[in-house]
Amino acid sequence: MYHYSKGAKTYTKKQRILLFSLRFLAFFLALSLFLMPSIKIKDKEIQKPIILIAQDNSSSILMCKDSTFYKTKFLNEIEEIFKDLKSDYEIKFFRFGNQAKEISNIKEINYKDNTTDMSELLQMVNDNYSNLNLSTLIICSDGIINKGISPLNQIKDFSYPIFTVAMGDTTIKKDISITEIRYNRIAYLNNKFPLEIVVLAQKAKGSNSVLRVMKEGKTLFEEKFSIDNETYSKQFNTILNADKVGIQRYTISVQPVDNEQTTTNNTRDIFVEVLDGRQKVLLLANSPSPDIAAIKQAIENNENYEVESFLFNKFDKKNSLKEYNIAILHQIPSSNPEHRKLIENLTKENIPILYIIGQQTDMPYFNKVQKGLQITQTKSTLNQVTPILNSNFTLFSISTQTQDIINQFPPLQSPFGKYNLSANLQSLMFQKAGTISTDYPLICFSNSNLERTGIIVGEGFWRWRMQNYLINQTHSEADEIINKSIQYLASRVNKSRFRVICNNVFAENEPILMDAELYNESYELVNTPEVKLTITDSKGTKYPFIFSKTINSYHLNAGVFPSGKYTYNASTQFGGSTFTASGVFYVSTQNLEAINFVADHNLLYNISNQSDAKMIYPNQIKQLKDLIKERKDIKPLITQTITNKNLIDQWWYLALIVLLFAAEWFLRKYWGSI
């Protein structure tokens, strides 16, 4: 403050007070930073209520007298209504049918989907928006659901209202249709299989018709019938003979009646895969165990397999094993020396083995007869281990239902010891001991020299089956683990160095997906060369494609094809040789919308009523705006966050200090002191 006392005569009293105040305040604010002061900052965010509008895009919407209205005026009205609400609400559009999808504009609706899956829409909405300010869902539909689960079960725990707009026509028109077909999708050569067909006729009393089952232009079954009621239903039963190996296409048709509204639901195709024989499974146990009955029941539920189970000391076919396609050995090998001869014979006959190991397993000999997994035990004890699914497993896939339930299965009793895994071992599941996750395999597979081996590292599968039933009232998920394992092990190993993997049958709205694999002479996957593929339809039209390369193989999405029979031929060149692969696939017509086109407004009413909302009709669509605005539970979501921030980090605080010093300097200069 020396300057003020020395030059006091230069300033007036008010000037001295102002200059002193500026400098004092600047120094005070600057020195305060040594105390690390902080301030509380409040941030308020306002999230608009989210309104989702989901439009049914299925073809049944247009199977009524108001089809022109639904294609034009109806969509325009929806667009106009929600354009007015955009200032106060966040609006998003969806369509559903074959697939639920968010769209940018309601005009993307074309009513061309041939299935309706409302459950996928509801699941998508709940997964993506339940944690946001979702205020309401509006579903515009005719209520005809032919895919997925019941929406009424799905919305029980939803916390937002679901308004429905009841489209379509509930009037029953004159029509005859094939509503249901029951058949085995797999049959065996020279076996007979049943076929059940349900025909429904509406408003066609007094008419006559004929049901036919045909294959390759030949009539296999025919029955005439008279319709004696306004609502008439009849089940037809016949037995067909599986006389040819491969995918067999059967056409089922019912003769139209006069003045029928549509004939698109009068014909349906089915595809049956005829195999050249069931595979036979040998289930051998060292001693009685509840696992044996559980595994046998799991296999018996799969019509592709025939299973025979024995205790080893009662099995008299040890030297004649050729009739079996796969062997499941429970606690074999044990200390019994005869087990060694059995395994030698199985190996000699190239029969794949699924080992189930436990307390009685002779571990040193087990390590000797297979090289995929080596377990070294210092003492013969068992661990209680629960399963962890390996997300990187690639040998086969299991359903999402099974994936979801695996972590609820009780523990297996698994050998305790040191585990060594070979490079060609793949684990379907790992072991979890208590809370410790390990990379020790629980269920694993190895493929050495094209010989397949499976190992279940633990006993107690019967507990999995029981737990499965307690949770879902079915054994399906536990059974799938056994059956998929057997299917992989028992499938004939394709020793060709070039192969194309493709489904036999695709739905009409399903993309044609293919994979290709190329092996070098050491049977290692390579994908250096280009792989070309040509798809040819029944008219001889060719569609050329080139496979995309993946990490070490190939993949192709050929897009969607119309219904019919197609052949494909793939080729590539590698190491101076040309490799080819060929096959056949079918695209089946799947217009489920044509089976039933009578709108189900009762379903829509129940959806809205259950969610505390309202169902309206298309001519009341303008009421939606008022219905939404009247609801007190549809309002913005205000969130406030409070954060503590150090003043030293605030630019404005530092700027204020600089400004105070600058103001003092400027005034002194202005008043002539500097």
JSON list of N, CA and C in Angstrom, two decimals, residues 250-315:
[
{"chain": "A", "resi": 250, "resn": "TYR", "atom": "N", "xyz": [-43.97, -81.05, -50.48]},
{"chain": "A", "resi": 250, "resn": "TYR", "atom": "CA", "xyz": [-45.36, -81.49, -50.63]},
{"chain": "A", "resi": 250, "resn": "TYR", "atom": "C", "xyz": [-46.25, -80.25, -50.72]},
{"chain": "A", "resi": 251, "resn": "THR", "atom": "N", "xyz": [-47.16, -80.25, -51.69]},
{"chain": "A", "resi": 251, "resn": "THR", "atom": "CA", "xyz": [-48.09, -79.14, -51.87]},
{"chain": "A", "resi": 251, "resn": "THR", "atom": "C", "xyz": [-49.48, -79.58, -51.43]},
{"chain": "A", "resi": 252, "resn": "ILE", "atom": "N", "xyz": [-50.05, -78.83, -50.50]},
{"chain": "A", "resi": 252, "resn": "ILE", "atom": "CA", "xyz": [-51.38, -79.14, -49.97]},
{"chain": "A", "resi": 252, "resn": "ILE", "atom": "C", "xyz": [-52.32, -78.03, -50.43]},
{"chain": "A", "resi": 253, "resn": "SER", "atom": "N", "xyz": [-53.43, -78.41, -51.06]},
{"chain": "A", "resi": 253, "resn": "SER", "atom": "CA", "xyz": [-54.35, -77.40, -51.59]},
{"chain": "A", "resi": 253, "resn": "SER", "atom": "C", "xyz": [-55.79, -77.80, -51.31]},
{"chain": "A", "resi": 254, "resn": "VAL", "atom": "N", "xyz": [-56.64, -76.79, -51.16]},
{"chain": "A", "resi": 254, "resn": "VAL", "atom": "CA", "xyz": [-58.07, -77.00, -51.02]},
{"chain": "A", "resi": 254, "resn": "VAL", "atom": "C", "xyz": [-58.75, -76.22, -52.13]},
{"chain": "A", "resi": 255, "resn": "GLN", "atom": "N", "xyz": [-59.66, -76.86, -52.81]},
{"chain": "A", "resi": 255, "resn": "GLN", "atom": "CA", "xyz": [-60.32, -76.25, -53.98]},
{"chain": "A", "resi": 255, "resn": "GLN", "atom": "C", "xyz": [-61.15, -75.03, -53.56]},
{"chain": "A", "resi": 256, "resn": "PRO", "atom": "N", "xyz": [-61.00, -73.88, -54.25]},
{"chain": "A", "resi": 256, "resn": "PRO", "atom": "CA", "xyz": [-61.76, -72.68, -53.88]},
{"chain": "A", "resi": 256, "resn": "PRO", "atom": "C", "xyz": [-63.27, -72.89, -54.06]},
{"chain": "A", "resi": 257, "resn": "VAL", "atom": "N", "xyz": [-64.03, -72.10, -53.32]},
{"chain": "A", "resi": 257, "resn": "VAL", "atom": "CA", "xyz": [-65.49, -72.08, -53.47]},
{"chain": "A", "resi": 257, "resn": "VAL", "atom": "C", "xyz": [-65.87, -70.82, -54.23]},
{"chain": "A", "resi": 258, "resn": "ASP", "atom": "N", "xyz": [-67.09, -70.77, -54.75]},
{"chain": "A", "resi": 258, "resn": "ASP", "atom": "CA", "xyz": [-67.54, -69.62, -55.54]},
{"chain": "A", "resi": 258, "resn": "ASP", "atom": "C", "xyz": [-67.54, -68.34, -54.70]},
{"chain": "A", "resi": 259, "resn": "ASN", "atom": "N", "xyz": [-67.11, -67.25, -55.33]},
{"chain": "A", "resi": 259, "resn": "ASN", "atom": "CA", "xyz": [-67.13, -65.91, -54.73]},
{"chain": "A", "resi": 259, "resn": "ASN", "atom": "C", "xyz": [-66.29, -65.83, -53.45]},
{"chain": "A", "resi": 260, "resn": "GLU", "atom": "N", "xyz": [-65.23, -66.60, -53.40]},
{"chain": "A", "resi": 260, "resn": "GLU", "atom": "CA", "xyz": [-64.34, -66.56, -52.23]},
{"chain": "A", "resi": 260, "resn": "GLU", "atom": "C", "xyz": [-63.54, -65.25, -52.23]},
{"chain": "A", "resi": 261, "resn": "GLN", "atom": "N", "xyz": [-63.36, -64.67, -51.05]},
{"chain": "A", "resi": 261, "resn": "GLN", "atom": "CA", "xyz": [-62.70, -63.36, -50.96]},
{"chain": "A", "resi": 261, "resn": "GLN", "atom": "C", "xyz": [-61.26, -63.42, -51.46]},
{"chain": "A", "resi": 262, "resn": "THR", "atom": "N", "xyz": [-60.52, -64.44, -51.05]},
{"chain": "A", "resi": 262, "resn": "THR", "atom": "CA", "xyz": [-59.14, -64.59, -51.50]},
{"chain": "A", "resi": 262, "resn": "THR", "atom": "C", "xyz": [-58.80, -66.07, -51.57]},
{"chain": "A", "resi": 263, "resn": "THR", "atom": "N", "xyz": [-57.92, -66.43, -52.50]},
{"chain": "A", "resi": 263, "resn": "THR", "atom": "CA", "xyz": [-57.51, -67.83, -52.62]},
{"chain": "A", "resi": 263, "resn": "THR", "atom": "C", "xyz": [-56.05, -68.01, -52.21]},
{"chain": "A", "resi": 264, "resn": "THR", "atom": "N", "xyz": [-55.44, -66.96, -51.68]},
{"chain": "A", "resi": 264, "resn": "THR", "atom": "CA", "xyz": [-54.04, -67.07, -51.29]},
{"chain": "A", "resi": 264, "resn": "THR", "atom": "C", "xyz": [-53.83, -68.02, -50.11]},
{"chain": "A", "resi": 265, "resn": "ASN", "atom": "N", "xyz": [-54.90, -68.28, -49.36]},
{"chain": "A", "resi": 265, "resn": "ASN", "atom": "CA", "xyz": [-54.78, -69.19, -48.22]},
{"chain": "A", "resi": 265, "resn": "ASN", "atom": "C", "xyz": [-55.29, -70.60, -48.53]},
{"chain": "A", "resi": 266, "resn": "ASN", "atom": "N", "xyz": [-55.44, -70.91, -49.83]},
{"chain": "A", "resi": 266, "resn": "ASN", "atom": "CA", "xyz": [-55.95, -72.23, -50.23]},
{"chain": "A", "resi": 266, "resn": "ASN", "atom": "C", "xyz": [-54.83, -73.23, -50.50]},
{"chain": "A", "resi": 267, "resn": "THR", "atom": "N", "xyz": [-53.60, -72.76, -50.57]},
{"chain": "A", "resi": 267, "resn": "THR", "atom": "CA", "xyz": [-52.47, -73.64, -50.90]},
{"chain": "A", "resi": 267, "resn": "THR", "atom": "C", "xyz": [-51.31, -73.37, -49.95]},
{"chain": "A", "resi": 268, "resn": "ARG", "atom": "N", "xyz": [-50.70, -74.45, -49.48]},
{"chain": "A", "resi": 268, "resn": "ARG", "atom": "CA", "xyz": [-49.50, -74.33, -48.64]},
{"chain": "A", "resi": 268, "resn": "ARG", "atom": "C", "xyz": [-48.52, -75.44, -48.99]},
{"chain": "A", "resi": 269, "resn": "ASP", "atom": "N", "xyz": [-47.24, -75.12, -48.88]},
{"chain": "A", "resi": 269, "resn": "ASP", "atom": "CA", "xyz": [-46.18, -76.10, -49.11]},
{"chain": "A", "resi": 269, "resn": "ASP", "atom": "C", "xyz": [-45.55, -76.49, -47.77]},
{"chain": "A", "resi": 270, "resn": "ILE", "atom": "N", "xyz": [-45.17, -77.75, -47.67]},
{"chain": "A", "resi": 270, "resn": "ILE", "atom": "CA", "xyz": [-44.38, -78.20, -46.53]},
{"chain": "A", "resi": 270, "resn": "ILE", "atom": "C", "xyz": [-43.15, -78.92, -47.05]},
{"chain": "A", "resi": 271, "resn": "PHE", "atom": "N", "xyz": [-42.09, -78.97, -46.24]},
{"chain": "A", "resi": 271, "resn": "PHE", "atom": "CA", "xyz": [-40.84, -79.61, -46.64]},
{"chain": "A", "resi": 271, "resn": "PHE", "atom": "C", "xyz": [-40.45, -80.62, -45.57]},
{"chain": "A", "resi": 272, "resn": "VAL", "atom": "N", "xyz": [-40.16, -81.82, -46.00]},
{"chain": "A", "resi": 272, "resn": "VAL", "atom": "CA", "xyz": [-39.78, -82.90, -45.10]},
{"chain": "A", "resi": 272, "resn": "VAL", "atom": "C", "xyz": [-38.40, -83.39, -45.51]},
{"chain": "A", "resi": 273, "resn": "GLU", "atom": "N", "xyz": [-37.48, -83.45, -44.55]},
{"chain": "A", "resi": 273, "resn": "GLU", "atom": "CA", "xyz": [-36.15, -83.97, -44.83]},
{"chain": "A", "resi": 273, "resn": "GLU", "atom": "C", "xyz": [-36.14, -85.47, -44.57]},
{"chain": "A", "resi": 274, "resn": "VAL", "atom": "N", "xyz": [-35.88, -86.24, -45.61]},
{"chain": "A", "resi": 274, "resn": "VAL", "atom": "CA", "xyz": [-35.86, -87.70, -45.50]},
{"chain": "A", "resi": 274, "resn": "VAL", "atom": "C", "xyz": [-34.41, -88.15, -45.36]},
{"chain": "A", "resi": 275, "resn": "LEU", "atom": "N", "xyz": [-34.12, -88.79, -44.23]},
{"chain": "A", "resi": 275, "resn": "LEU", "atom": "CA", "xyz": [-32.77, -89.29, -43.95]},
{"chain": "A", "resi": 275, "resn": "LEU", "atom": "C", "xyz": [-32.71, -90.78, -44.23]},
{"chain": "A", "resi": 276, "resn": "ASP", "atom": "N", "xyz": [-31.49, -91.27, -44.40]},
{"chain": "A", "resi": 276, "resn": "ASP", "atom": "CA", "xyz": [-31.35, -92.69, -44.75]},
{"chain": "A", "resi": 276, "resn": "ASP", "atom": "C", "xyz": [-31.25, -93.60, -43.54]},
{"chain": "A", "resi": 277, "resn": "GLY", "atom": "N", "xyz": [-31.58, -93.12, -42.35]},
{"chain": "A", "resi": 277, "resn": "GLY", "atom": "CA", "xyz": [-31.62, -93.98, -41.17]},
{"chain": "A", "resi": 277, "resn": "GLY", "atom": "C", "xyz": [-31.37, -93.22, -39.89]},
{"chain": "A", "resi": 278, "resn": "ARG", "atom": "N", "xyz": [-31.97, -93.68, -38.78]},
{"chain": "A", "resi": 278, "resn": "ARG", "atom": "CA", "xyz": [-31.73, -93.07, -37.48]},
{"chain": "A", "resi": 278, "resn": "ARG", "atom": "C", "xyz": [-30.36, -93.49, -36.98]},
{"chain": "A", "resi": 279, "resn": "GLN", "atom": "N", "xyz": [-29.75, -92.62, -36.21]},
{"chain": "A", "resi": 279, "resn": "GLN", "atom": "CA", "xyz": [-28.45, -92.94, -35.66]},
{"chain": "A", "resi": 279, "resn": "GLN", "atom": "C", "xyz": [-28.63, -93.62, -34.30]},
{"chain": "A", "resi": 280, "resn": "LYS", "atom": "N", "xyz": [-27.74, -94.57, -34.04]},
{"chain": "A", "resi": 280, "resn": "LYS", "atom": "CA", "xyz": [-27.86, -95.40, -32.86]},
{"chain": "A", "resi": 280, "resn": "LYS", "atom": "C", "xyz": [-26.81, -95.00, -31.83]},
{"chain": "A", "resi": 281, "resn": "VAL", "atom": "N", "xyz": [-27.27, -94.80, -30.59]},
{"chain": "A", "resi": 281, "resn": "VAL", "atom": "CA", "xyz": [-26.41, -94.33, -29.50]},
{"chain": "A", "resi": 281, "resn": "VAL", "atom": "C", "xyz": [-26.24, -95.45, -28.48]},
{"chain": "A", "resi": 282, "resn": "LEU", "atom": "N", "xyz": [-24.99, -95.73, -28.11]},
{"chain": "A", "resi": 282, "resn": "LEU", "atom": "CA", "xyz": [-24.68, -96.69, -27.05]},
{"chain": "A", "resi": 282, "resn": "LEU", "atom": "C", "xyz": [-24.36, -95.91, -25.78]},
{"chain": "A", "resi": 283, "resn": "LEU", "atom": "N", "xyz": [-25.12, -96.19, -24.72]},
{"chain": "A", "resi": 283, "resn": "LEU", "atom": "CA", "xyz": [-24.90, -95.54, -23.42]},
{"chain": "A", "resi": 283, "resn": "LEU", "atom": "C", "xyz": [-24.45, -96.60, -22.43]},
{"chain": "A", "resi": 284, "resn": "LEU", "atom": "N", "xyz": [-23.18, -96.54, -22.05]},
{"chain": "A", "resi": 284, "resn": "LEU", "atom": "CA", "xyz": [-22.59, -97.54, -21.16]},
{"chain": "A", "resi": 284, "resn": "LEU", "atom": "C", "xyz": [-22.17, -96.89, -19.85]},
{"chain": "A", "resi": 285, "resn": "ALA", "atom": "N", "xyz": [-22.46, -97.56, -18.73]},
{"chain": "A", "resi": 285, "resn": "ALA", "atom": "CA", "xyz": [-22.12, -97.02, -17.41]},
{"chain": "A", "resi": 285, "resn": "ALA", "atom": "C", "xyz": [-21.30, -98.03, -16.63]},
{"chain": "A", "resi": 286, "resn": "ASN", "atom": "N", "xyz": [-20.34, -97.52, -15.87]},
{"chain": "A", "resi": 286, "resn": "ASN", "atom": "CA", "xyz": [-19.54, -98.39, -15.03]},
{"chain": "A", "resi": 286, "resn": "ASN", "atom": "C", "xyz": [-20.35, -98.92, -13.85]},
{"chain": "A", "resi": 287, "resn": "SER", "atom": "N", "xyz": [-21.28, -98.11, -13.35]},
{"chain": "A", "resi": 287, "resn": "SER", "atom": "CA", "xyz": [-22.12, -98.50, -12.21]},
{"chain": "A", "resi": 287, "resn": "SER", "atom": "C", "xyz": [-23.42, -97.72, -12.28]},
{"chain": "A", "resi": 288, "resn": "PRO", "atom": "N", "xyz": [-24.45, -98.15, -11.53]},
{"chain": "A", "resi": 288, "resn": "PRO", "atom": "CA", "xyz": [-25.74, -97.44, -11.57]},
{"chain": "A", "resi": 288, "resn": "PRO", "atom": "C", "xyz": [-25.58, -95.97, -11.16]},
{"chain": "A", "resi": 289, "resn": "SER", "atom": "N", "xyz": [-26.33, -95.11, -11.83]},
{"chain": "A", "resi": 289, "resn": "SER", "atom": "CA", "xyz": [-26.30, -93.67, -11.53]},
{"chain": "A", "resi": 289, "resn": "SER", "atom": "C", "xyz": [-27.57, -93.03, -12.08]},
{"chain": "A", "resi": 290, "resn": "PRO", "atom": "N", "xyz": [-28.14, -92.05, -11.37]},
{"chain": "A", "resi": 290, "resn": "PRO", "atom": "CA", "xyz": [-29.32, -91.35, -11.90]},
{"chain": "A", "resi": 290, "resn": "PRO", "atom": "C", "xyz": [-29.02, -90.60, -13.20]},
{"chain": "A", "resi": 291, "resn": "ASP", "atom": "N", "xyz": [-27.73, -90.34, -13.47]},
{"chain": "A", "resi": 291, "resn": "ASP", "atom": "CA", "xyz": [-27.36, -89.70, -14.74]},
{"chain": "A", "resi": 291, "resn": "ASP", "atom": "C", "xyz": [-27.79, -90.54, -15.93]},
{"chain": "A", "resi": 292, "resn": "ILE", "atom": "N", "xyz": [-27.73, -91.86, -15.79]},
{"chain": "A", "resi": 292, "resn": "ILE", "atom": "CA", "xyz": [-28.00, -92.74, -16.93]},
{"chain": "A", "resi": 292, "resn": "ILE", "atom": "C", "xyz": [-29.44, -92.57, -17.41]},
{"chain": "A", "resi": 293, "resn": "ALA", "atom": "N", "xyz": [-30.39, -92.62, -16.48]},
{"chain": "A", "resi": 293, "resn": "ALA", "atom": "CA", "xyz": [-31.80, -92.47, -16.85]},
{"chain": "A", "resi": 293, "resn": "ALA", "atom": "C", "xyz": [-32.05, -91.08, -17.43]},
{"chain": "A", "resi": 294, "resn": "ALA", "atom": "N", "xyz": [-31.42, -90.05, -16.84]},
{"chain": "A", "resi": 294, "resn": "ALA", "atom": "CA", "xyz": [-31.63, -88.68, -17.32]},
{"chain": "A", "resi": 294, "resn": "ALA", "atom": "C", "xyz": [-31.11, -88.50, -18.73]},
{"chain": "A", "resi": 295, "resn": "ILE", "atom": "N", "xyz": [-29.92, -89.03, -19.01]},
{"chain": "A", "resi": 295, "resn": "ILE", "atom": "CA", "xyz": [-29.34, -88.90, -20.35]},
{"chain": "A", "resi": 295, "resn": "ILE", "atom": "C", "xyz": [-30.14, -89.71, -21.35]},
{"chain": "A", "resi": 296, "resn": "LYS", "atom": "N", "xyz": [-30.56, -90.90, -20.96]},
{"chain": "A", "resi": 296, "resn": "LYS", "atom": "CA", "xyz": [-31.35, -91.74, -21.87]},
{"chain": "A", "resi": 296, "resn": "LYS", "atom": "C", "xyz": [-32.66, -91.05, -22.24]},
{"chain": "A", "resi": 297, "resn": "GLN", "atom": "N", "xyz": [-33.35, -90.47, -21.25]},
{"chain": "A", "resi": 297, "resn": "GLN", "atom": "CA", "xyz": [-34.61, -89.77, -21.53]},
{"chain": "A", "resi": 297, "resn": "GLN", "atom": "C", "xyz": [-34.38, -88.56, -22.43]},
{"chain": "A", "resi": 298, "resn": "ALA", "atom": "N", "xyz": [-33.28, -87.86, -22.22]},
{"chain": "A", "resi": 298, "resn": "ALA", "atom": "CA", "xyz": [-32.96, -86.70, -23.07]},
{"chain": "A", "resi": 298, "resn": "ALA", "atom": "C", "xyz": [-32.80, -87.12, -24.52]},
{"chain": "A", "resi": 299, "resn": "ILE", "atom": "N", "xyz": [-32.12, -88.25, -24.74]},
{"chain": "A", "resi": 299, "resn": "ILE", "atom": "CA", "xyz": [-31.88, -88.72, -26.11]},
{"chain": "A", "resi": 299, "resn": "ILE", "atom": "C", "xyz": [-33.17, -89.26, -26.72]},
{"chain": "A", "resi": 300, "resn": "GLU", "atom": "N", "xyz": [-33.96, -89.98, -25.94]},
{"chain": "A", "resi": 300, "resn": "GLU", "atom": "CA", "xyz": [-35.20, -90.56, -26.46]},
{"chain": "A", "resi": 300, "resn": "GLU", "atom": "C", "xyz": [-36.20, -89.50, -26.90]},
{"chain": "A", "resi": 301, "resn": "ASN", "atom": "N", "xyz": [-36.09, -88.29, -26.37]},
{"chain": "A", "resi": 301, "resn": "ASN", "atom": "CA", "xyz": [-36.98, -87.21, -26.79]},
{"chain": "A", "resi": 301, "resn": "ASN", "atom": "C", "xyz": [-36.63, -86.66, -28.16]},
{"chain": "A", "resi": 302, "resn": "ASN", "atom": "N", "xyz": [-35.52, -87.11, -28.72]},
{"chain": "A", "resi": 302, "resn": "ASN", "atom": "CA", "xyz": [-35.09, -86.69, -30.06]},
{"chain": "A", "resi": 302, "resn": "ASN", "atom": "C", "xyz": [-35.29, -87.85, -31.02]},
{"chain": "A", "resi": 303, "resn": "GLU", "atom": "N", "xyz": [-36.20, -87.65, -31.97]},
{"chain": "A", "resi": 303, "resn": "GLU", "atom": "CA", "xyz": [-36.55, -88.75, -32.88]},
{"chain": "A", "resi": 303, "resn": "GLU", "atom": "C", "xyz": [-35.42, -89.11, -33.84]},
{"chain": "A", "resi": 304, "resn": "ASN", "atom": "N", "xyz": [-34.35, -88.33, -33.88]},
{"chain": "A", "resi": 304, "resn": "ASN", "atom": "CA", "xyz": [-33.23, -88.64, -34.77]},
{"chain": "A", "resi": 304, "resn": "ASN", "atom": "C", "xyz": [-32.35, -89.77, -34.23]},
{"chain": "A", "resi": 305, "resn": "TYR", "atom": "N", "xyz": [-32.54, -90.12, -32.95]},
{"chain": "A", "resi": 305, "resn": "TYR", "atom": "CA", "xyz": [-31.64, -91.08, -32.33]},
{"chain": "A", "resi": 305, "resn": "TYR", "atom": "C", "xyz": [-32.39, -92.22, -31.67]},
{"chain": "A", "resi": 306, "resn": "GLU", "atom": "N", "xyz": [-31.75, -93.37, -31.71]},
{"chain": "A", "resi": 306, "resn": "GLU", "atom": "CA", "xyz": [-32.20, -94.56, -30.98]},
{"chain": "A", "resi": 306, "resn": "GLU", "atom": "C", "xyz": [-31.11, -94.89, -29.97]},
{"chain": "A", "resi": 307, "resn": "VAL", "atom": "N", "xyz": [-31.47, -95.07, -28.71]},
{"chain": "A", "resi": 307, "resn": "VAL", "atom": "CA", "xyz": [-30.47, -95.25, -27.67]},
{"chain": "A", "resi": 307, "resn": "VAL", "atom": "C", "xyz": [-30.65, -96.60, -26.99]},
{"chain": "A", "resi": 308, "resn": "GLU", "atom": "N", "xyz": [-29.52, -97.25, -26.72]},
{"chain": "A", "resi": 308, "resn": "GLU", "atom": "CA", "xyz": [-29.49, -98.48, -25.92]},
{"chain": "A", "resi": 308, "resn": "GLU", "atom": "C", "xyz": [-28.56, -98.23, -24.74]},
{"chain": "A", "resi": 309, "resn": "SER", "atom": "N", "xyz": [-29.03, -98.55, -23.52]},
{"chain": "A", "resi": 309, "resn": "SER", "atom": "CA", "xyz": [-28.22, -98.30, -22.33]},
{"chain": "A", "resi": 309, "resn": "SER", "atom": "C", "xyz": [-27.96, -99.61, -21.59]},
{"chain": "A", "resi": 310, "resn": "PHE", "atom": "N", "xyz": [-26.74, -99.74, -21.07]},
{"chain": "A", "resi": 310, "resn": "PHE", "atom": "CA", "xyz": [-26.33, -100.95, -20.36]},
{"chain": "A", "resi": 310, "resn": "PHE", "atom": "C", "xyz": [-25.37, -100.57, -19.23]},
{"chain": "A", "resi": 311, "resn": "LEU", "atom": "N", "xyz": [-25.38, -101.41, -18.17]},
{"chain": "A", "resi": 311, "resn": "LEU", "atom": "CA", "xyz": [-24.24, -101.43, -17.26]},
{"chain": "A", "resi": 311, "resn": "LEU", "atom": "C", "xyz": [-23.15, -102.24, -17.93]},
{"chain": "A", "resi": 312, "resn": "PHE", "atom": "N", "xyz": [-21.91, -101.85, -17.76]},
{"chain": "A", "resi": 312, "resn": "PHE", "atom": "CA", "xyz": [-20.83, -102.48, -18.52]},
{"chain": "A", "resi": 312, "resn": "PHE", "atom": "C", "xyz": [-20.78, -103.99, -18.30]},
{"chain": "A", "resi": 313, "resn": "ASN", "atom": "N", "xyz": [-20.98, -104.44, -17.06]},
{"chain": "A", "resi": 313, "resn": "ASN", "atom": "CA", "xyz": [-20.86, -105.88, -16.79]},
{"chain": "A", "resi": 313, "resn": "ASN", "atom": "C", "xyz": [-22.01, -106.70, -17.38]},
{"chain": "A", "resi": 314, "resn": "LYS", "atom": "N", "xyz": [-23.04, -106.01, -17.93]},
{"chain": "A", "resi": 314, "resn": "LYS", "atom": "CA", "xyz": [-24.15, -106.72, -18.57]},
{"chain": "A", "resi": 314, "resn": "LYS", "atom": "C", "xyz": [-24.19, -106.47, -20.08]},
{"chain": "A", "resi": 315, "resn": "PHE", "atom": "N", "xyz": [-23.16, -105.84, -20.61]},
{"chain": "A", "resi": 315, "resn": "PHE", "atom": "CA", "xyz": [-23.10, -105.54, -22.04]},
{"chain": "A", "resi": 315, "resn": "PHE", "atom": "C", "xyz": [-22.33, -106.65, -22.74]}
]
